[in-house]
């Protein structure tokens, strides 16, 4: 919870200067690079396949922007 709150606060500060999609994309790129360094190639490929093929319900709640 601590690291989530700190990184979320940092992200929101970046969103004051940069588009939200740019901030989110940067966080995703960092996360993917980190996962790629700690997972076996087949594990990383399975994770990315799962992410890309999983259906999600559009978010309809309150947004920050």
Short mmCIF file of C-alpha atoms in Angstrom, two decimals:
data_model
loop_
_atom_site.label_atom_id
_atom_site.label_comp_id
_atom_site.label_asym_id
_atom_site.label_seq_id
_atom_site.Cartn_x
_atom_site.Cartn_y
_atom_site.Cartn_z
CA UNK A 1 0.00 0.00 0.00
CA UNK A 2 2.84 2.39 0.86
CA UNK A 3 4.62 2.08 -2.48
CA UNK A 4 1.31 2.26 -4.37
CA UNK A 5 0.37 5.52 -2.67
CA UNK A 6 3.80 7.06 -3.26
CA UNK A 7 3.91 6.10 -6.93
CA UNK A 8 0.30 7.16 -7.48
CA UNK A 9 1.00 10.56 -5.92
CA UNK A 10 4.03 10.94 -8.17
CA UNK A 11 1.97 9.96 -11.21
CA UNK A 12 -0.69 12.56 -10.37
CA UNK A 13 2.00 15.24 -10.09
CA UNK A 14 3.31 14.26 -13.54
CA UNK A 15 -0.29 14.46 -14.85
CA UNK A 16 -0.30 18.16 -13.98
CA UNK A 17 2.43 18.69 -16.60
CA UNK A 18 1.96 15.81 -19.08
CA UNK A 19 -1.05 14.05 -20.66
CA UNK A 20 -2.47 11.24 -18.53
CA UNK A 21 -1.91 8.71 -21.33
CA UNK A 22 1.76 9.65 -21.51
CA UNK A 23 2.19 9.14 -17.76
CA UNK A 24 0.30 5.82 -17.80
CA UNK A 25 2.23 4.62 -20.85
CA UNK A 26 5.53 5.44 -19.20
CA UNK A 27 4.57 3.51 -16.07
CA UNK A 28 3.50 0.56 -18.25
CA UNK A 29 6.78 0.63 -20.18
CA UNK A 30 8.76 0.64 -16.93
CA UNK A 31 6.66 -2.22 -15.53
CA UNK A 32 7.08 -4.31 -18.68
CA UNK A 33 10.83 -3.79 -18.67
CA UNK A 34 11.04 -4.77 -14.99
CA UNK A 35 8.92 -7.90 -15.54
CA UNK A 36 11.03 -8.84 -18.56
CA UNK A 37 14.17 -8.81 -16.40
CA UNK A 38 12.73 -11.02 -13.63
CA UNK A 39 10.51 -13.47 -15.55
CA UNK A 40 11.59 -16.31 -17.78
CA UNK A 41 10.89 -15.53 -21.46
CA UNK A 42 7.94 -17.94 -21.60
CA UNK A 43 6.45 -16.48 -18.39
CA UNK A 44 6.73 -12.95 -19.77
CA UNK A 45 5.15 -14.00 -23.07
CA UNK A 46 2.28 -15.73 -21.23
CA UNK A 47 1.69 -12.67 -19.07
CA UNK A 48 1.63 -10.31 -22.06
CA UNK A 49 -0.68 -12.66 -23.97
CA UNK A 50 -3.03 -12.85 -20.98
CA UNK A 51 -3.07 -9.06 -20.67
CA UNK A 52 -3.74 -8.50 -24.37
CA UNK A 53 -6.48 -11.15 -24.61
CA UNK A 54 -8.36 -10.46 -21.38
CA UNK A 55 -11.64 -8.59 -21.75
CA UNK A 56 -12.14 -5.71 -19.38
CA UNK A 57 -15.19 -3.70 -18.46
CA UNK A 58 -14.75 -0.01 -19.26
CA UNK A 59 -14.17 2.13 -16.20
CA UNK A 60 -17.21 4.29 -15.55
CA UNK A 61 -16.37 5.68 -12.13
CA UNK A 62 -15.10 9.11 -11.17
CA UNK A 63 -11.88 10.16 -12.87
CA UNK A 64 -9.21 12.52 -11.60
CA UNK A 65 -9.16 14.60 -14.80
#
